[in-house]
XYZ file of C-alpha atoms in Angstrom:
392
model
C 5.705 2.051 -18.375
C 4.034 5.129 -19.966
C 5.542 8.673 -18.491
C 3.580 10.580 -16.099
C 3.607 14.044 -14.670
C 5.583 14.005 -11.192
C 2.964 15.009 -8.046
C 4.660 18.134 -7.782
C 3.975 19.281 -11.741
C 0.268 17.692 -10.963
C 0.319 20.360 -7.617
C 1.352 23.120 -9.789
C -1.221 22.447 -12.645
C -4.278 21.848 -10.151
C -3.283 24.989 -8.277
C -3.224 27.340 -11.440
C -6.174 25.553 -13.021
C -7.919 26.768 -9.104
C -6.758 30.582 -9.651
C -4.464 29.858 -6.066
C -1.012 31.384 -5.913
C 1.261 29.649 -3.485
C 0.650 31.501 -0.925
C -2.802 30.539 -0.634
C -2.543 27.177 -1.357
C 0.545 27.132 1.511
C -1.604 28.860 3.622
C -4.988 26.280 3.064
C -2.769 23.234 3.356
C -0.727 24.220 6.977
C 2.668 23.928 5.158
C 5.525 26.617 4.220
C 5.138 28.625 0.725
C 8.933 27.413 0.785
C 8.198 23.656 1.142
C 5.355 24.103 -1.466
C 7.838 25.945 -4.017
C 10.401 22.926 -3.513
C 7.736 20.433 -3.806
C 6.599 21.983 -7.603
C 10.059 22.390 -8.583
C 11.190 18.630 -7.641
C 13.335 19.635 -4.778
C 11.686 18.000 -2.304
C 9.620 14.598 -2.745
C 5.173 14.895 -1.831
C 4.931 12.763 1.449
C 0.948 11.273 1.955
C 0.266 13.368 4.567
C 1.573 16.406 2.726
C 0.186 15.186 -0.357
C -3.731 14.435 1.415
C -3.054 18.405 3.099
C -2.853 19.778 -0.700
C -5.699 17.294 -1.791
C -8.397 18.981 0.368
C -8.058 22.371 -0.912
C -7.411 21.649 -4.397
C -10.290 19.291 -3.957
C -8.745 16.325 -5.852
C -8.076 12.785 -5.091
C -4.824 11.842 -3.413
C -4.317 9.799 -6.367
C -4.829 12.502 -8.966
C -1.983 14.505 -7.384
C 0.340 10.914 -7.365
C -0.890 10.540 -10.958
C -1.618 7.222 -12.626
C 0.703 6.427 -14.952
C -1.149 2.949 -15.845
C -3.822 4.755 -17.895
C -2.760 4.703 -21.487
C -2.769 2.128 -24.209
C -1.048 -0.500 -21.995
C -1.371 -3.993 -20.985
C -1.460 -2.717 -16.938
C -5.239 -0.764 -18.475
C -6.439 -3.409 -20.179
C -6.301 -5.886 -17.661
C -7.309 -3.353 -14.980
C -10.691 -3.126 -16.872
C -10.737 -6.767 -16.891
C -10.301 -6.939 -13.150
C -12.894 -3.887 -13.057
C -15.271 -5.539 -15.100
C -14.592 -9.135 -12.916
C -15.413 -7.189 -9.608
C -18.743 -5.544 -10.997
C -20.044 -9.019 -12.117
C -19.427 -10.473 -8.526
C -22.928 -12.362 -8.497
C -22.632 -13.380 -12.119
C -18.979 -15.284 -12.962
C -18.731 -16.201 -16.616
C -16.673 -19.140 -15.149
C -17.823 -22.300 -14.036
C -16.252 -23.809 -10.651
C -13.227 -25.804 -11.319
C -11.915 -28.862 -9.750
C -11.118 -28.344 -6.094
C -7.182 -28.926 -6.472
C -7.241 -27.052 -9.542
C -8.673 -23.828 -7.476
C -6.235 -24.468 -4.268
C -3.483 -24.237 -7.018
C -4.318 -21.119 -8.451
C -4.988 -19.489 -4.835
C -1.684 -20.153 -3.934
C 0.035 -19.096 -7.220
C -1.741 -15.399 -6.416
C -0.811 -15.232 -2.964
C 2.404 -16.195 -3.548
C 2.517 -13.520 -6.721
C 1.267 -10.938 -4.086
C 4.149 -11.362 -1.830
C 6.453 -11.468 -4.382
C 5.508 -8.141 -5.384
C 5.012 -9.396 -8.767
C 1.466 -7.300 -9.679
C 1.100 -7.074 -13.400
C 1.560 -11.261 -13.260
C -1.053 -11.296 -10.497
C -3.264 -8.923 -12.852
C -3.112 -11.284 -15.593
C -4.541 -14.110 -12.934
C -7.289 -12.126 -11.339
C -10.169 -11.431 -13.586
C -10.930 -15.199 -14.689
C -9.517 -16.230 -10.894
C -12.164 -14.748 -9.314
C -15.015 -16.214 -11.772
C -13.557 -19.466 -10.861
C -13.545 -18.716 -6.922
C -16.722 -16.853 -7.153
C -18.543 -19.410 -8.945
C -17.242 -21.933 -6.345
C -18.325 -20.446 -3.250
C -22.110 -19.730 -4.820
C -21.663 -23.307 -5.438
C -21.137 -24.411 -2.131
C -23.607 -22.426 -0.768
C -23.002 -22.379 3.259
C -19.541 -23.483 3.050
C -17.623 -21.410 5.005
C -13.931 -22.541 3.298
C -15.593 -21.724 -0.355
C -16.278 -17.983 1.215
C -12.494 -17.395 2.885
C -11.132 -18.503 -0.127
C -12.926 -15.909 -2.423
C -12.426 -13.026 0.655
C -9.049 -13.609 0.797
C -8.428 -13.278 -3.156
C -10.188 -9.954 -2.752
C -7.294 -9.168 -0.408
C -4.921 -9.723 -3.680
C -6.863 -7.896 -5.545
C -6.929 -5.126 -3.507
C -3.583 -5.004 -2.934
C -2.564 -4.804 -6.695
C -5.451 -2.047 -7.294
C -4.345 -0.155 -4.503
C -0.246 -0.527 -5.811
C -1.975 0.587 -9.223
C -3.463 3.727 -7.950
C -7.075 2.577 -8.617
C -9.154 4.278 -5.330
C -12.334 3.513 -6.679
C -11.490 -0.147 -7.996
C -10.194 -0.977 -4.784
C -13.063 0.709 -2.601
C -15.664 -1.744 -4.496
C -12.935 -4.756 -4.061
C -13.130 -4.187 -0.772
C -16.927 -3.615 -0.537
C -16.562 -7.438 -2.117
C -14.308 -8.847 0.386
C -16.740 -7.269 2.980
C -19.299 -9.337 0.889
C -17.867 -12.251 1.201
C -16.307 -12.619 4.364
C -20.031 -11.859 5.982
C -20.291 -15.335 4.667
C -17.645 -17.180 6.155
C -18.934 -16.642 9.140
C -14.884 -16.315 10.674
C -14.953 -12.910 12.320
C -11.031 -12.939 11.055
C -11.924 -12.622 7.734
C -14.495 -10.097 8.570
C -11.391 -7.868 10.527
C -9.393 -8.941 7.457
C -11.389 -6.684 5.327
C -11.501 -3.972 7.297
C -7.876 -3.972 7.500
C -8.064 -3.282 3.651
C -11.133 -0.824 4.186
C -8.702 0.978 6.683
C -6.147 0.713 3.847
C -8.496 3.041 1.260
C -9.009 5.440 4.308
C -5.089 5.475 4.306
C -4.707 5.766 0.386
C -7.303 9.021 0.356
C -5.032 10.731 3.352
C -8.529 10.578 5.694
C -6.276 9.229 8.481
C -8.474 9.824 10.908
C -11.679 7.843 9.522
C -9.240 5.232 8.894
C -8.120 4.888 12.720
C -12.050 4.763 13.641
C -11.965 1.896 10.962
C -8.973 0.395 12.762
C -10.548 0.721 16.183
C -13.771 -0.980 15.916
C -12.271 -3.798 13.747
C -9.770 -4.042 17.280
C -13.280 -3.924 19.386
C -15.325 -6.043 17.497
C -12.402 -8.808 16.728
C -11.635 -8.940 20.291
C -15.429 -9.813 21.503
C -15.240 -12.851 19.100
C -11.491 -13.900 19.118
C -9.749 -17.093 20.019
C -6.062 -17.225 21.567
C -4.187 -18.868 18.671
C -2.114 -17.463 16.190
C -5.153 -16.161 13.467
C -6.234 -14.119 15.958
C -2.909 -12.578 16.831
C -1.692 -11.885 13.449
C -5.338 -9.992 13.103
C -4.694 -8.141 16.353
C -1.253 -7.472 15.663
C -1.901 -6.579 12.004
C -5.124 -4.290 12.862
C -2.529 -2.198 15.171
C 0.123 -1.891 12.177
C -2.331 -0.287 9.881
C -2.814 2.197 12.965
C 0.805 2.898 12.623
C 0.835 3.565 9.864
C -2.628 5.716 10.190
C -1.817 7.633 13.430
C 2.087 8.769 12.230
C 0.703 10.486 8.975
C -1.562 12.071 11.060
C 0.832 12.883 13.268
C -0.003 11.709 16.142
C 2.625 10.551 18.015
C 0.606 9.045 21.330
C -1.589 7.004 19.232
C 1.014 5.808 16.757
C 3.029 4.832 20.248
C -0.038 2.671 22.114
C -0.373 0.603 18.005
C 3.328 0.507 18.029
C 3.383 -1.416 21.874
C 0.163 -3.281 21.468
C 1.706 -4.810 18.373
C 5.185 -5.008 20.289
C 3.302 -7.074 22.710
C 1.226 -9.824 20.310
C 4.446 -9.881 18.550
C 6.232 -11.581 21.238
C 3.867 -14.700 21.002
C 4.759 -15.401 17.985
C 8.098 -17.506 16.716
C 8.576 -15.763 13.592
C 6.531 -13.762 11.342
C 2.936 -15.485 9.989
C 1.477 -14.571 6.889
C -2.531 -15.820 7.376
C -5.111 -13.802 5.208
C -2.445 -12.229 3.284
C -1.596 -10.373 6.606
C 1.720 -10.702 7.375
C 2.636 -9.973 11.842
C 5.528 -10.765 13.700
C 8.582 -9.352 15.058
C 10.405 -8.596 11.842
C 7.208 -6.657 10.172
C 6.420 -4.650 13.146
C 10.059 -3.478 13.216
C 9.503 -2.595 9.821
C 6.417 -0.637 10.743
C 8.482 1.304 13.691
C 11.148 2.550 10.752
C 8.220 3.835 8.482
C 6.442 5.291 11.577
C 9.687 7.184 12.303
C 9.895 8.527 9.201
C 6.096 10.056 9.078
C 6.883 11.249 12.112
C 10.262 13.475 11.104
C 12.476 11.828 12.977
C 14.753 10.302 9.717
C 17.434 10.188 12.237
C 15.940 7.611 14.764
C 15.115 5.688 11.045
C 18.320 5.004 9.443
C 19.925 4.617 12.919
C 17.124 1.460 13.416
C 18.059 0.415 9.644
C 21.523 -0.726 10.424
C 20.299 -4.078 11.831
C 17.522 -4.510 9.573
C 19.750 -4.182 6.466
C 22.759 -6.061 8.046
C 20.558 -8.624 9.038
C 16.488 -8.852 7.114
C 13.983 -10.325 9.591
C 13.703 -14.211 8.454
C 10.721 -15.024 6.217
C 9.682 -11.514 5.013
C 8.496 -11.750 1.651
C 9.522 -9.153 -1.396
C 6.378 -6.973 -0.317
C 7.606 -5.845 2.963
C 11.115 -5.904 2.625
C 10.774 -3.695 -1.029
C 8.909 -1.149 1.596
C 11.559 -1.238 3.999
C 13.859 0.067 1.183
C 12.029 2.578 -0.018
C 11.208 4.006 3.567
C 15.267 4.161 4.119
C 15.662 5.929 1.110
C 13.282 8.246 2.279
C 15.107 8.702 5.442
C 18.279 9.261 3.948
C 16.990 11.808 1.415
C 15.806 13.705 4.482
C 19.227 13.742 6.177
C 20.390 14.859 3.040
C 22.127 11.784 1.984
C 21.393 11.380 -1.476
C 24.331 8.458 -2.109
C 22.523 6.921 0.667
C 19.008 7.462 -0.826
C 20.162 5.978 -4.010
C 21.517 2.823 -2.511
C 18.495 2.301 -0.642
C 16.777 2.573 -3.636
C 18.809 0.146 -6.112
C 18.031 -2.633 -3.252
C 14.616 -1.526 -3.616
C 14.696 -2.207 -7.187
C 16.834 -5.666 -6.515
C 14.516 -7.161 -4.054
C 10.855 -5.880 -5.268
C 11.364 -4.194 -8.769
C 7.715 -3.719 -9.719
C 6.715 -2.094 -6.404
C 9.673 0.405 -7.252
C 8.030 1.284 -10.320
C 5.038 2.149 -9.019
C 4.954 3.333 -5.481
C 4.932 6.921 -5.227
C 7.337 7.316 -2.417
C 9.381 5.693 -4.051
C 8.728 7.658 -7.574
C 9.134 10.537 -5.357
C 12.428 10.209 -3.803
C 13.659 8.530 -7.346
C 12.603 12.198 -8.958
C 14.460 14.529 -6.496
C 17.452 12.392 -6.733
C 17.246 12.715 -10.725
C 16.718 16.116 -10.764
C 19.710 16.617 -8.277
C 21.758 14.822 -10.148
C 20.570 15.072 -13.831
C 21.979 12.296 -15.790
C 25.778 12.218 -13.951
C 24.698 9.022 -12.424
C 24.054 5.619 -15.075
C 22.252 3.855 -12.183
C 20.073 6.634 -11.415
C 19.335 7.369 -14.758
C 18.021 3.019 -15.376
C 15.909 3.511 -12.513
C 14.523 6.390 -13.445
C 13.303 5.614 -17.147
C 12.074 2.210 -15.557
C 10.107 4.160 -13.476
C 8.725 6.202 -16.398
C 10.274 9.808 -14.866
C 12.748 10.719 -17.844
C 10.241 11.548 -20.701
């Protein structure tokens, strides 16, 4: 992986290249001059909702602060403009509609390549996928199976564009998967996409458009729904991303009323279900509790739910969700000052999920405070580190 500058050095640079001092950018953004000095200097890792409060003043991107270290003469950019180039030519595949089993096949391999966490092999599947899917559903005209197939491969490839730090590739993806779930006539795979549409909300730190997105998806899903278990994994699901929405915007009674409502369709499930590459159940929501806690400031309440989670992984997570639950412990830990701890958590980030440790920025983040703490005393540290492209 090609270096990149750390969100911190990208802070410092924007805020110079602005004419700001600290003081005013502190001041603009609602945090500390003190947090924002640590934050520069690597002392302290650039949450999202820290990150989107510097973002509006500098008037950047979320993900030009993060940085995108997939950019340069590598094989992650050339088959991002691949994908890119796949996405834009969404009425006109090059491909020609392959033999039903053939296409079932290769849907499966990506969703299973999703979970796995496994993106630049999902990457190399994409571009020429979606021809093939594409040209099948304008093939089948009204079909409505044709149609969820191709909107829920748009939900793999937003979910490697969005890993990859590409906001506007995955805004268009999902302006696809919009496209084509209008024709599956399934108001699930319509609430599908907005989950993802949600998700770019989330990625630009505009939390609170996001939990509008969230809401009406809930209203409009509900008018249409059935009892069985699509429509509870939607439900469910819907209320995670407002988890995940309401704690970075601190809110703590709205993240509460997603948490319970999610607590509740949870319970009428045996197990956790992975339908339109939404994954809802017990085990994921618990997941989403930890994370919230951590948004939230309350580390403590985090690593004290870990214990059972780590002792004990909810059955049938895949790679994707467990890899997150790892690198929100690590951020936990770093915040009660446990940096052995932080470290752990991230090795068994690394272990179960490797290429989401790469590339997510928390994890990036809490991986470069623990380097700088520590230099290069520690061998482990150091491996992650240059896999992560921090050292150079």
């Amino acid at each position: 992986m090609d270096s990149t500058p750390a969100a911190g050095e990208n802070i410092s640079v924007l805020r110079k290249a602005r004419g700001m001092g600290q003081t005013k950018l502190a001041r603009l953004s609602g945090i500390s001059v003190s947090y924002l000095s640590k934050i520069e200097n690597g002392d302290r890792p650039a949450t999202p909702p820290v990150v989107a409060a510097l973002a509006k003043p500098l008037r950047v991107s979320t993900a030009r602060i993060y940085g995108q270290p997939f950019l340069g003469l590598t094989e992650q950019a050339d088959l991002l403009n691949d994908l890119r180039d796949a996405v834009r030519r969404h009425t006109l595949p090059r491909e020609d509609a392959p033999a039903p089993d053939e296409l079932t096949s290769r849907l499966q391999k990506a969703a299973r390549l999703r979970s796995d966490t496994k993106y630049l092999e999902l990457l190399r599947e994409l571009p020429a996928l979606l021809g093939q899917a594409t040209a099948t559903a304008l093939d089948a005209g009204s079909d409505a199976l044709a149609w969820r197939q191709l909107a829920n491969l748009y939900g793999c490839a937003y979910a490697v564009t969005h890993r990859f730090v590409q906001p506007d590739l995955a805004d268009m993806i999902v302006a696809r998967q919009q496209w084509a779930a209008q024709s599956t006539w399934n108001p699930a795979a319509e609430a599908a996409a907005a989950w993802n549409e949600a998700g770019t909300h989330q990625s630009a730190g505009a939390y609170d458009d996001g939990l509008a997105i969230v809401e009406r998806a809930i209203s409009q899903y509900q008018g249409s729904r059935s009892d069985g278990p699509e429509s509870i994994v939607i439900l469910g699901s819907l209320h995670l991303r407002g988890v995940v929405l309401a704690s970075r915007h601190r809110d703590k009674n709205a993240t509460e009323s997603h948490l319970q409502h999610a607590k509740r369709y949870a319970t009428r499930l045996d197990g956790d279900v992975l339908m339109h590459n939404l994954t809802f159940g017990a085990g994921n929501t618990a997941l989403y509790e930890l994370a919230a806690h951590v948004e939230l400031d309350q580390p403590n309440k985090a690593v004290e739910m870990s214990t059972a989670l780590v002792a004990q992984p909810p059955a049938g997570l895949k790679p994707n969700r467990l890899g997150r639950l790892f690198i929100d412990l690590s951020r936990a830990r770093l915040a009660m000052k446990d940096a052995p701890g932080a470290e752990e958590a991230l090795k068994a980030a690394f272990r179960v999920s490797p290429q989401m440790a790469e590339i997510h920025p928390m994890s990036r983040e809490v991986l470069r405070v623990l380097f700088i703490m520590n230099q290069r005393a520690r061998p482990d540290l150091l491996a992650m580190a240059e896999r992560a492209g921090l050292t150079a």
